[in-house]
């Protein structure tokens, strides 16, 4: 009960006390009063003129002429003042003040007008007396309706004029007037209740509208933020791939619609960091992030303000230079870019260094769609990386020819896979001392009647890109296993797997099934996985090698030392053989550093308890040196070149 009472009291206080209302409610109240207060005075003045008119002859002039004129002038002045407020910008303090003044005026004006009305009562006959009651009651009701948005003022009117009215007319003892008074009191009571509940609803509407506005503004802010996030790279705060590509498409659209001069050239560049992975491995991921951020800052400094710089993901950046640049301009720019990237980065953990390769494509020479331009810039980048890391290449007509050649090869490769035209050659892995064959490595061979011999390091990466490598691996493995089942039992098959095979569980399971079908023990198979493909996804690779070894297969790390060999990861893998990349063997005789690397790798193998195989032995000198260093297992042209099985089968028997 008491809480209900308190709630009721709070409700009344809310309605009554102007300053307790929220600024939005006050503003809405004030706005309503701007039109209603002048109307209120219109009612007051016209009602007064009408009452003065009916008492003109019977009442003294001061009551029927002067006082009404003075009161009307005051009322008109006040209503003109309110009309002037309408042209002023909203000010909360002013509005608050005017609301309070309106309450005060309601009391003063109410008292004066009712005193004037009552004073006329004694100067008229019954009809005129009736007019006084009519004047007072209708004016009060009219004024309350006008003040419906300001309940305190409405209540003040009832309290002053209404009470005076009732008290006075009841005191006349005239039954008609008494009845009118009672009637009036009841209507006024209801009117006050209606005013309060109307005001309550009114302020709720205003407040909920305000909440809605707030929510709308918040939603707009979040939308803007989301859009920004969707278009921004979180790490470097540069544009991301999505916004870069959409910017590029828009630029091309503009060029093609002629709005910026059709054919105006511009340049798309791709920049890829070389040696970023080791920074992550050696200095940690936080340092890697720092490098990515700093590269962004350095590139921004070099580029004009109107150039767009984006991080496309990983360690790849892209730029659009929205103006025509000559080839020498581009070379100059790329020179600046590559030397900026080469500058060392000082980290808490020491100095880190990376380099950057760039590929450029010029619109419209290299292409006239965003896909084409990106593809060609990527092609140029690939060539830059392939030939000389830290260099840059601009897409040219030569590259165009290469692309055409590549797509020809792609088409032919699809056919070759379907027809199982890809065959195997074998190269022996031998004991360097006794020349006895230990294993045979299967190497893919593809002879095309138009394209001629296509080397595996050309079509294997292509098949990887086309997503057909697993089909090749499975088809070749079937052939290899069939061949191996005809070999002496102490010679195992060494089979190359691609990074995509390792990552694909289905392929691995299929390989296992093929072997089961041929009835060959898994111990006679070794899978070679290159160091670079291991590094693509260390976790997946570790899982697959474990799976393969559990199945009884041997696993070898191929081309060790050619990638970013990091000693940090090697102990995480369980493998049987490590194949030293042939570049070290090649340089070992002339370069003492290469010899040092070979020695270190051999020591590493001893420590890890794995066997070491040296690849690419071409001379007796290399063989002798390796033997003296303790490496016995070898592979290379010195012993035998890769050849079809029937040509080298005798090696296994001898
Ligand atoms: P790899 O696995 O390192 O294979 C050894 C490569 O070195 C072979 O080249 C072989 O012909 C060559 N080689 C062997 N001894 C010598 C030597 O003494 N001197 C020189 N200069 N080269 C020697 P090939 O057959 O052209 O294969 C190149 C690469 O293509 C392979 O390197 C391997 O990564 C990949 N590959 C070949 N066949 C397959 C395959 O069936 N599957 C997969 N995934 N990759 C394959
Ligand atoms: Ca190999
Ligand atoms: Ca190799």
XYZ file of C-alpha atoms and ligand atoms in Angstrom:
702
model
C 0.000 0.000 0.000
C 2.746 2.428 1.030
C 4.741 1.637 -2.114
C 1.606 2.298 -4.203
C 1.197 5.607 -2.413
C 4.824 6.470 -3.020
C 4.510 5.553 -6.693
C 1.442 7.740 -6.979
C 3.254 10.580 -5.300
C 6.257 10.213 -7.613
C 3.935 10.204 -10.591
C 2.288 13.442 -9.449
C 5.666 15.017 -8.749
C 6.905 13.999 -12.203
C 3.919 15.618 -13.806
C 4.066 18.725 -11.716
C 7.674 19.659 -11.262
C 8.972 21.112 -14.467
C 12.695 20.748 -13.735
C 12.308 17.029 -12.956
C 11.277 16.244 -16.485
C 13.934 15.192 -18.972
C 15.267 17.866 -21.325
C 13.523 16.113 -24.221
C 10.148 16.255 -22.445
C 10.697 19.913 -21.557
C 11.527 20.645 -25.176
C 8.378 18.868 -26.353
C 6.240 20.679 -23.729
C 7.694 24.015 -24.742
C 7.109 23.298 -28.434
C 3.450 22.502 -27.753
C 2.995 25.630 -25.652
C 4.440 27.792 -28.423
C 1.164 27.327 -30.319
C -1.188 26.707 -27.415
C -0.378 29.677 -25.169
C -1.293 32.282 -27.834
C -4.535 30.331 -28.441
C -5.212 30.394 -24.721
C -5.004 34.190 -24.723
C -7.264 34.349 -27.770
C -9.913 32.412 -25.760
C -9.369 34.635 -22.765
C -9.624 37.895 -24.705
C -12.649 36.900 -26.814
C -14.495 35.544 -23.743
C -13.688 38.740 -21.818
C -14.831 40.980 -24.668
C -18.084 39.045 -24.828
C -18.647 39.390 -21.039
C -17.727 43.110 -21.120
C -20.147 43.547 -23.999
C -23.134 42.053 -22.095
C -22.301 44.242 -19.047
C -21.476 47.369 -21.043
C -24.638 49.158 -20.082
C -25.237 47.851 -16.604
C -21.757 47.925 -15.065
C -19.543 50.971 -14.362
C -17.168 51.896 -17.203
C -13.995 50.924 -15.290
C -15.342 47.368 -15.026
C -16.895 46.963 -18.450
C -14.379 49.001 -20.512
C -11.059 49.918 -18.881
C -10.233 46.806 -16.908
C -11.100 44.484 -19.835
C -9.020 46.674 -22.184
C -6.027 46.618 -19.794
C -6.380 42.859 -19.276
C -6.706 42.274 -23.024
C -3.603 44.372 -23.745
C -1.621 42.362 -21.174
C -2.933 39.118 -22.655
C -2.134 40.190 -26.219
C 1.348 41.344 -25.168
C 2.028 38.010 -23.520
C 0.761 36.055 -26.481
C 2.867 38.170 -28.877
C 5.851 37.394 -26.678
C 5.136 33.642 -27.103
C 4.745 34.085 -30.830
C 8.202 35.697 -30.903
C 9.680 32.718 -29.037
C 8.756 30.555 -32.015
C 11.458 32.083 -34.199
C 14.183 31.592 -31.583
C 16.355 28.488 -31.468
C 15.557 26.144 -28.611
C 17.315 26.833 -25.343
C 16.665 24.506 -22.427
C 17.116 27.069 -19.697
C 14.867 29.566 -21.411
C 12.234 26.886 -21.967
C 12.387 25.802 -18.335
C 12.030 29.388 -17.250
C 9.050 29.993 -19.544
C 7.272 26.867 -18.297
C 7.649 28.081 -14.731
C 6.505 31.562 -15.748
C 3.450 30.052 -17.428
C 2.485 28.360 -14.170
C 2.937 31.641 -12.321
C 0.990 33.604 -14.941
C -1.771 31.021 -14.838
C -2.245 31.790 -11.130
C -1.988 35.591 -11.468
C -4.082 35.878 -14.624
C -6.600 33.386 -13.215
C -7.015 35.369 -10.006
C -7.352 38.689 -11.843
C -9.833 37.426 -14.417
C -11.983 35.609 -11.880
C -11.976 38.661 -9.597
C -13.085 40.712 -12.587
C -15.811 38.239 -13.530
C -17.173 38.050 -9.966
C -17.126 41.805 -9.605
C -19.462 42.057 -12.611
C -21.920 39.608 -10.984
C -23.696 42.219 -8.923
C -24.345 44.486 -11.967
C -26.567 42.293 -14.018
C -29.894 40.583 -14.169
C -30.274 36.791 -14.045
C -29.236 36.320 -17.667
C -26.107 38.422 -17.183
C -25.316 36.537 -13.951
C -25.685 33.390 -15.978
C -23.207 34.778 -18.494
C -20.692 35.321 -15.649
C -20.930 31.635 -14.673
C -20.714 30.645 -18.299
C -17.713 32.948 -18.871
C -15.822 31.590 -15.883
C -16.537 27.941 -16.454
C -15.970 27.888 -20.222
C -12.803 29.958 -19.900
C -11.406 27.632 -17.250
C -12.157 24.576 -19.389
C -10.718 26.220 -22.537
C -7.565 27.279 -20.709
C -7.070 23.832 -19.176
C -7.335 22.237 -22.611
C -4.679 24.674 -23.894
C -2.442 23.862 -20.937
C -2.832 20.104 -21.240
C 0.934 19.751 -21.726
C 1.666 21.630 -18.504
C -0.380 19.897 -15.777
C 0.917 22.144 -13.005
C -0.485 25.228 -14.750
C -3.798 23.441 -15.381
C -3.980 22.463 -11.727
C -3.197 26.040 -10.648
C -6.088 27.323 -12.752
C -8.481 24.855 -11.118
C -7.082 25.690 -7.697
C -7.483 29.427 -8.104
C -10.266 30.186 -10.571
C -12.156 26.909 -10.118
C -12.218 27.105 -6.332
C -13.181 30.777 -6.342
C -15.937 29.946 -8.821
C -17.388 27.104 -6.791
C -17.100 28.892 -3.438
C -18.623 32.069 -4.785
C -21.560 30.576 -6.642
C -22.402 28.100 -3.903
C -22.403 31.022 -1.462
C -25.037 32.837 -3.580
C -27.476 30.151 -2.407
C -29.158 30.187 -5.831
C -30.001 26.531 -6.550
C -29.234 26.907 -10.303
C -25.797 28.305 -9.576
C -25.173 25.708 -6.878
C -26.034 22.996 -9.370
C -23.783 24.589 -11.993
C -20.950 24.791 -9.407
C -21.250 21.133 -8.494
C -21.394 20.256 -12.140
C -18.348 22.367 -12.840
C -16.427 20.859 -9.906
C -17.047 17.355 -11.208
C -16.100 18.191 -14.800
C -12.959 19.992 -13.588
C -11.972 16.986 -11.507
C -12.320 14.681 -14.491
C -10.492 17.199 -16.679
C -7.551 17.295 -14.272
C -7.346 13.507 -14.240
C -7.450 13.444 -18.045
C -4.749 16.150 -18.169
C -2.456 14.163 -15.918
C -2.891 10.879 -17.721
C -2.528 12.620 -21.100
C 0.688 14.237 -19.915
C 1.965 10.919 -18.644
C 1.380 9.320 -22.051
C 2.814 12.382 -23.767
C 6.103 12.231 -21.823
C 6.342 8.471 -22.389
C 5.979 8.968 -26.134
C 8.616 11.689 -26.103
C 10.986 9.580 -24.060
C 10.533 6.473 -26.155
C 11.000 8.532 -29.302
C 14.204 9.815 -27.786
C 15.317 6.258 -26.938
C 14.566 5.285 -30.501
C 16.605 8.198 -31.821
C 19.448 7.212 -29.524
C 19.276 3.620 -30.755
C 19.153 4.805 -34.333
C 22.254 6.961 -33.844
C 24.000 4.056 -32.116
C 23.051 1.699 -34.948
C 24.354 4.205 -37.474
C 27.608 4.488 -35.523
C 27.954 0.703 -35.346
C 27.195 0.403 -39.046
C 29.900 2.916 -39.845
C 32.295 1.069 -37.548
C 31.404 -2.292 -39.099
C 31.928 -0.970 -42.563
C 35.286 0.395 -41.532
C 36.256 -2.932 -39.961
C 35.065 -4.833 -42.998
C 37.292 -2.724 -45.191
C 40.285 -2.399 -42.954
C 43.088 -4.759 -42.153
C 42.995 -5.241 -38.409
C 46.737 -5.495 -37.952
C 48.117 -2.671 -40.084
C 44.962 -0.539 -40.331
C 45.579 -0.350 -44.062
C 42.837 -1.182 -46.541
C 42.193 -4.916 -46.737
C 41.860 -7.202 -49.754
C 38.121 -6.667 -50.010
C 38.296 -2.889 -50.085
C 41.335 -2.989 -52.388
C 39.515 -5.108 -54.961
C 36.373 -3.028 -54.778
C 38.464 0.150 -55.199
C 40.194 -1.391 -58.206
C 36.892 -2.408 -59.816
C 35.477 1.069 -59.300
C 38.564 2.637 -60.819
C 38.264 0.456 -63.913
C 34.548 1.174 -64.156
C 35.243 4.903 -64.088
C 37.881 4.568 -66.778
C 35.572 2.522 -68.937
C 32.584 4.791 -68.460
C 34.817 7.617 -69.701
C 34.389 9.807 -66.624
C 38.152 10.070 -66.104
C 39.245 9.788 -69.692
C 39.015 6.360 -71.163
C 42.317 4.571 -71.409
C 44.103 6.688 -68.782
C 46.689 4.334 -67.486
C 47.295 3.393 -63.858
C 49.423 0.844 -62.070
C 48.631 -2.118 -59.835
C 51.466 -3.509 -57.753
C 51.813 -6.543 -55.507
C 54.527 -6.683 -52.895
C 55.450 -9.885 -51.128
C 57.929 -10.157 -48.305
C 60.739 -12.658 -48.551
C 62.085 -14.117 -45.348
C 59.133 -13.110 -43.230
C 58.476 -16.588 -41.880
C 61.863 -16.862 -40.163
C 61.188 -13.520 -38.442
C 58.068 -15.067 -36.954
C 59.929 -18.245 -36.023
C 62.994 -16.586 -34.532
C 61.596 -13.393 -32.998
C 58.050 -14.522 -32.256
C 54.651 -13.557 -33.634
C 54.502 -10.179 -31.920
C 57.716 -9.197 -33.702
C 56.271 -10.526 -36.955
C 53.247 -8.277 -36.463
C 55.559 -5.330 -35.796
C 57.378 -5.973 -39.075
C 54.076 -6.088 -40.971
C 52.995 -2.813 -39.371
C 56.367 -1.125 -40.006
C 56.427 -2.239 -43.636
C 53.018 -0.571 -44.025
C 54.368 2.647 -42.509
C 57.468 2.601 -44.721
C 55.453 1.990 -47.868
C 53.030 4.774 -47.025
C 55.924 7.204 -46.729
C 57.094 6.348 -50.235
C 53.706 6.490 -51.899
C 51.791 9.637 -52.846
C 48.748 10.470 -50.774
C 46.380 9.475 -53.560
C 47.924 6.016 -53.952
C 46.033 3.154 -52.300
C 48.011 0.800 -50.114
C 46.444 -2.395 -48.806
C 47.509 -5.502 -46.961
C 46.114 -8.456 -48.854
C 46.777 -10.960 -46.097
C 49.856 -12.721 -44.750
C 52.956 -10.861 -45.846
C 51.477 -9.548 -49.091
C 50.694 -5.900 -49.804
C 49.116 -4.275 -52.825
C 49.145 -0.778 -54.258
C 47.244 1.184 -56.851
C 48.956 4.242 -58.279
C 46.217 6.157 -59.938
C 48.225 7.846 -62.688
C 50.187 6.955 -65.795
C 53.731 5.844 -65.005
C 56.427 4.881 -67.492
C 58.329 1.627 -67.021
C 61.308 3.571 -65.739
C 59.067 5.442 -63.262
C 57.819 2.094 -61.995
C 61.351 0.740 -61.727
C 62.371 3.807 -59.757
C 59.413 3.380 -57.426
C 60.027 -0.337 -56.948
C 63.657 0.429 -56.173
C 62.483 2.745 -53.382
C 60.037 0.119 -52.138
C 62.494 -2.756 -52.067
C 65.217 -0.719 -50.369
C 62.770 0.561 -47.758
C 61.713 -3.000 -46.953
C 65.342 -4.150 -46.764
C 66.145 -1.683 -43.964
C 66.629 -3.691 -40.766
C 63.944 -3.703 -38.075
C 65.202 -3.469 -34.551
C 63.318 -5.772 -32.226
C 63.613 -6.473 -28.547
C 64.994 -9.845 -29.542
C 67.549 -8.398 -31.973
C 67.652 -7.180 -35.540
C 65.219 -8.630 -38.057
C 65.540 -8.267 -41.776
C 63.290 -9.104 -44.689
C 63.226 -8.222 -48.343
C 60.345 -7.593 -50.685
C 59.625 -8.651 -54.239
C 57.254 -6.644 -56.426
C 55.110 -7.447 -59.415
C 53.445 -4.686 -61.421
C 50.688 -4.635 -64.007
C 49.774 -1.550 -66.012
C 46.172 -0.783 -66.970
C 45.051 -1.248 -69.737
C 48.111 -2.940 -71.335
C 48.167 -5.848 -68.891
C 44.421 -6.225 -68.626
C 41.146 -4.358 -68.372
C 39.427 -6.166 -65.536
C 40.391 -6.293 -61.890
C 40.813 -10.097 -62.057
C 43.121 -9.833 -65.038
C 45.193 -7.044 -63.530
C 45.560 -8.887 -60.235
C 46.412 -12.119 -61.997
C 49.045 -10.406 -64.083
C 50.570 -8.467 -61.220
C 50.710 -11.810 -59.409
C 52.336 -13.436 -62.396
C 54.966 -10.657 -62.478
C 55.494 -11.079 -58.739
C 55.948 -14.812 -59.177
C 58.636 -14.139 -61.752
C 60.319 -11.574 -59.553
C 60.462 -14.115 -56.728
C 61.565 -16.927 -58.969
C 64.448 -15.120 -60.586
C 65.774 -12.943 -57.845
C 64.208 -12.411 -54.448
C 63.935 -8.767 -53.499
C 63.563 -7.669 -57.105
C 60.636 -6.451 -59.151
C 59.085 -7.314 -62.480
C 56.621 -5.423 -64.661
C 54.194 -7.586 -66.588
C 55.150 -7.582 -70.292
C 54.225 -9.173 -73.610
C 56.787 -11.887 -72.885
C 54.790 -12.808 -69.813
C 51.648 -12.763 -71.907
C 53.193 -15.451 -74.093
C 54.131 -17.455 -71.025
C 50.582 -17.233 -69.716
C 49.237 -18.517 -73.024
C 51.783 -21.337 -72.891
C 50.749 -22.059 -69.324
C 47.090 -22.317 -70.187
C 47.998 -24.632 -73.073
C 49.899 -26.807 -70.628
C 46.961 -26.684 -68.233
C 44.624 -27.999 -70.913
C 47.091 -30.692 -71.923
C 47.647 -31.663 -68.297
C 43.948 -32.231 -67.753
C 44.012 -34.605 -70.737
C 47.195 -36.301 -69.559
C 45.707 -36.999 -66.133
C 42.548 -38.428 -67.677
C 44.552 -40.649 -70.065
C 47.102 -41.579 -67.393
C 49.832 -40.304 -69.711
C 52.127 -39.364 -66.865
C 54.714 -42.057 -66.262
C 57.503 -42.827 -63.896
C 61.252 -42.878 -64.102
C 63.314 -44.205 -61.252
C 66.539 -43.017 -59.721
C 68.475 -45.197 -57.322
C 69.510 -44.255 -53.803
C 72.731 -46.167 -53.245
C 75.292 -46.992 -50.630
C 78.177 -44.733 -51.652
C 80.800 -47.244 -50.605
C 79.410 -50.463 -52.114
C 77.188 -48.851 -54.795
C 74.503 -51.269 -53.712
C 70.966 -49.987 -54.445
C 69.052 -49.263 -51.246
C 65.950 -47.655 -52.732
C 64.441 -46.330 -55.907
C 62.908 -42.847 -56.039
C 59.959 -42.547 -58.370
C 60.013 -39.374 -60.479
C 57.106 -38.237 -62.609
C 57.656 -37.894 -66.350
C 55.345 -36.323 -68.879
C 56.060 -36.395 -72.597
C 53.482 -34.517 -74.642
C 53.353 -34.928 -78.407
C 53.084 -31.149 -79.002
C 54.630 -29.587 -75.942
C 57.460 -32.107 -75.777
C 58.973 -33.039 -72.437
C 57.437 -31.031 -69.617
C 59.613 -31.259 -66.474
C 57.906 -32.189 -63.186
C 58.945 -29.002 -61.420
C 56.813 -27.239 -64.032
C 53.692 -29.405 -64.148
C 53.596 -30.489 -60.479
C 53.187 -26.913 -59.147
C 50.655 -26.337 -61.926
C 48.665 -29.407 -60.902
C 48.845 -28.168 -57.306
C 47.343 -24.850 -58.378
C 44.696 -26.577 -60.501
C 43.784 -28.864 -57.633
C 44.542 -32.046 -59.580
C 47.762 -33.049 -57.838
C 46.078 -35.673 -55.662
C 44.782 -37.472 -58.770
C 48.298 -37.524 -60.200
C 49.771 -38.793 -56.940
C 47.252 -41.605 -56.661
C 47.627 -42.703 -60.272
C 51.443 -42.623 -60.030
C 51.490 -44.395 -56.690
C 49.469 -47.274 -58.155
C 52.046 -47.648 -60.939
C 54.978 -47.310 -58.540
C 53.639 -49.913 -56.095
C 53.010 -52.330 -58.940
C 56.600 -51.789 -60.130
C 58.054 -52.095 -56.634
C 56.364 -55.441 -56.079
C 58.694 -56.847 -58.760
C 61.882 -55.601 -57.046
C 64.153 -57.494 -54.650
C 62.662 -57.383 -51.159
C 65.470 -55.324 -49.616
C 64.929 -52.369 -51.968
C 62.282 -49.894 -50.984
C 60.307 -47.406 -53.051
C 60.718 -43.704 -52.308
C 57.697 -41.715 -53.464
C 57.318 -37.927 -53.572
C 54.233 -36.380 -51.976
C 53.046 -32.839 -52.493
C 51.983 -30.512 -49.688
C 48.408 -30.926 -50.913
C 48.578 -34.720 -50.578
C 49.776 -34.372 -47.001
C 46.985 -32.001 -46.118
C 44.348 -34.260 -47.659
C 43.285 -37.104 -45.399
C 41.304 -38.821 -48.168
C 44.377 -38.971 -50.398
C 46.483 -40.428 -47.597
C 43.824 -43.080 -46.901
C 43.649 -43.926 -50.602
C 47.443 -44.355 -50.706
C 47.257 -46.769 -47.771
C 44.472 -48.755 -49.514
C 46.435 -48.997 -52.780
C 49.294 -50.596 -50.925
C 47.028 -53.056 -49.158
C 45.584 -54.089 -52.538
C 49.036 -54.815 -53.930
C 50.039 -56.888 -50.916
C 53.259 -55.011 -50.356
C 54.420 -54.351 -46.778
C 54.325 -50.667 -45.885
C 57.911 -50.931 -44.624
C 58.970 -51.024 -48.271
C 57.572 -47.581 -48.987
C 59.032 -44.215 -48.117
C 57.207 -40.949 -48.650
C 59.325 -37.893 -49.413
C 57.942 -34.612 -48.177
C 59.830 -31.442 -49.054
C 60.847 -29.124 -46.302
C 58.912 -26.266 -47.907
C 55.674 -28.211 -47.987
C 56.199 -29.196 -44.357
C 56.522 -25.551 -43.438
C 53.184 -24.716 -45.049
C 51.328 -26.243 -42.170
C 53.557 -27.712 -39.518
C 50.723 -29.114 -37.441
C 48.947 -30.951 -40.260
C 52.249 -32.260 -41.551
C 53.274 -33.551 -38.127
C 49.921 -35.325 -37.845
C 50.174 -36.920 -41.284
C 53.765 -38.069 -40.817
C 52.795 -39.626 -37.517
C 49.845 -41.357 -39.173
C 52.046 -42.664 -42.006
C 54.723 -43.927 -39.636
C 52.090 -45.643 -37.516
C 50.998 -47.435 -40.685
C 54.588 -48.647 -41.040
C 55.770 -46.323 -43.838
C 59.107 -44.534 -43.848
C 59.090 -40.751 -44.095
C 61.884 -38.583 -45.508
C 62.342 -34.835 -45.434
C 63.262 -33.878 -48.982
C 65.368 -30.926 -50.203
C 66.466 -30.162 -46.651
C 68.133 -26.758 -46.428
C 66.479 -25.330 -49.528
C 63.572 -23.787 -47.675
C 63.755 -21.680 -44.577
C 65.170 -24.559 -42.672
C 64.576 -23.754 -39.091
C 66.147 -26.011 -36.561
C 63.323 -24.948 -34.271
C 60.766 -27.222 -35.901
C 62.709 -30.264 -37.039
C 62.595 -32.033 -33.684
C 58.815 -31.860 -33.736
C 58.677 -34.395 -36.551
C 59.345 -38.056 -36.470
C 60.969 -39.172 -39.703
C 63.436 -41.771 -40.951
C 65.561 -40.066 -43.571
C 66.729 -36.568 -44.269
C 67.745 -35.682 -47.836
C 70.287 -32.863 -48.086
C 69.353 -30.521 -50.920
C 71.588 -30.861 -53.932
C 72.582 -27.153 -54.005
C 74.791 -27.743 -50.932
C 76.342 -30.820 -52.519
C 76.928 -28.835 -55.683
C 78.737 -26.009 -53.886
C 80.365 -28.169 -51.224
C 83.685 -28.564 -53.045
C 84.200 -24.902 -53.855
C 82.425 -23.230 -50.959
C 83.576 -23.979 -47.438
C 80.352 -22.567 -46.022
C 78.273 -25.102 -47.953
C 80.600 -27.798 -46.661
C 79.998 -26.459 -43.157
C 76.249 -26.679 -43.681
C 76.551 -30.293 -44.864
C 78.655 -31.163 -41.790
C 76.103 -29.502 -39.511
C 73.211 -31.361 -41.146
C 75.087 -34.658 -40.751
C 75.645 -33.940 -37.058
C 71.993 -33.020 -36.705
C 70.998 -36.378 -38.206
C 73.228 -38.217 -35.724
C 71.667 -36.285 -32.852
C 68.145 -36.947 -34.090
C 68.972 -40.586 -34.738
C 67.904 -40.423 -38.380
C 69.651 -41.476 -41.553
C 71.001 -38.935 -44.025
C 70.858 -39.139 -47.823
C 72.860 -36.745 -49.998
C 71.200 -35.778 -53.276
C 72.661 -34.679 -56.602
C 76.095 -36.305 -56.446
C 77.695 -35.774 -59.809
C 81.425 -36.251 -59.181
C 83.776 -38.723 -57.485
C 85.166 -35.799 -55.500
C 81.751 -35.037 -53.992
C 81.242 -38.716 -53.222
C 84.629 -39.052 -51.492
C 84.135 -35.907 -49.464
C 80.710 -37.087 -48.304
C 82.054 -40.500 -47.380
C 84.839 -38.854 -45.386
C 82.200 -36.774 -43.565
C 80.319 -39.955 -42.679
C 77.453 -39.747 -45.179
C 77.027 -43.097 -46.886
C 73.671 -42.997 -48.653
C 73.694 -41.066 -51.898
C 71.743 -40.292 -55.004
C 72.875 -38.569 -58.180
C 73.873 -38.694 -61.804
C 77.209 -40.169 -60.740
C 75.452 -43.414 -59.865
C 72.515 -43.297 -62.233
C 70.243 -40.825 -63.928
C 66.497 -41.209 -63.577
C 65.354 -43.704 -66.204
C 62.444 -46.005 -67.078
C 62.347 -49.104 -64.887
C 63.324 -51.579 -67.596
C 66.511 -49.580 -68.285
C 67.715 -49.661 -64.688
C 66.293 -52.903 -63.425
C 69.746 -54.497 -63.832
C 71.138 -52.105 -61.187
C 68.917 -53.717 -58.571
C 70.023 -57.189 -59.483
C 73.722 -56.348 -59.657
P 63.337 -34.072 -56.086
O 62.335 -34.875 -55.354
O 64.374 -33.397 -55.299
O 63.963 -35.016 -57.172
C 65.276 -35.008 -57.512
C 65.478 -34.225 -58.725
O 66.859 -34.028 -58.909
C 64.973 -34.933 -59.982
O 64.558 -33.965 -60.907
C 66.243 -35.583 -60.500
O 66.201 -35.807 -61.903
C 67.254 -34.545 -60.171
N 68.572 -35.109 -59.976
C 68.897 -36.309 -59.451
N 70.236 -36.440 -59.408
C 70.756 -35.309 -59.916
C 72.111 -34.864 -60.141
O 73.074 -35.532 -59.858
N 72.239 -33.602 -60.663
C 71.178 -32.838 -61.002
N 71.402 -31.648 -61.528
N 69.904 -33.241 -60.813
C 69.715 -34.474 -60.264
P 63.171 -34.047 -61.580
O 62.824 -35.448 -61.906
O 63.153 -33.038 -62.661
O 62.200 -33.634 -60.446
C 62.177 -32.348 -59.973
C 61.280 -32.242 -58.788
O 59.918 -32.444 -59.150
C 61.537 -33.298 -57.730
O 62.606 -32.938 -56.941
C 60.256 -33.325 -56.987
O 60.223 -32.286 -56.053
C 59.268 -33.061 -58.075
N 58.682 -34.336 -58.484
C 59.143 -35.245 -59.388
N 58.302 -36.282 -59.460
C 57.305 -36.072 -58.568
C 56.140 -36.772 -58.180
O 55.845 -37.881 -58.673
N 55.367 -36.226 -57.225
C 55.677 -35.013 -56.677
N 54.868 -34.530 -55.743
N 56.764 -34.330 -56.998
C 57.564 -34.838 -57.951
Ca 62.380 -36.305 -53.890
Ca 65.204 -33.663 -53.415
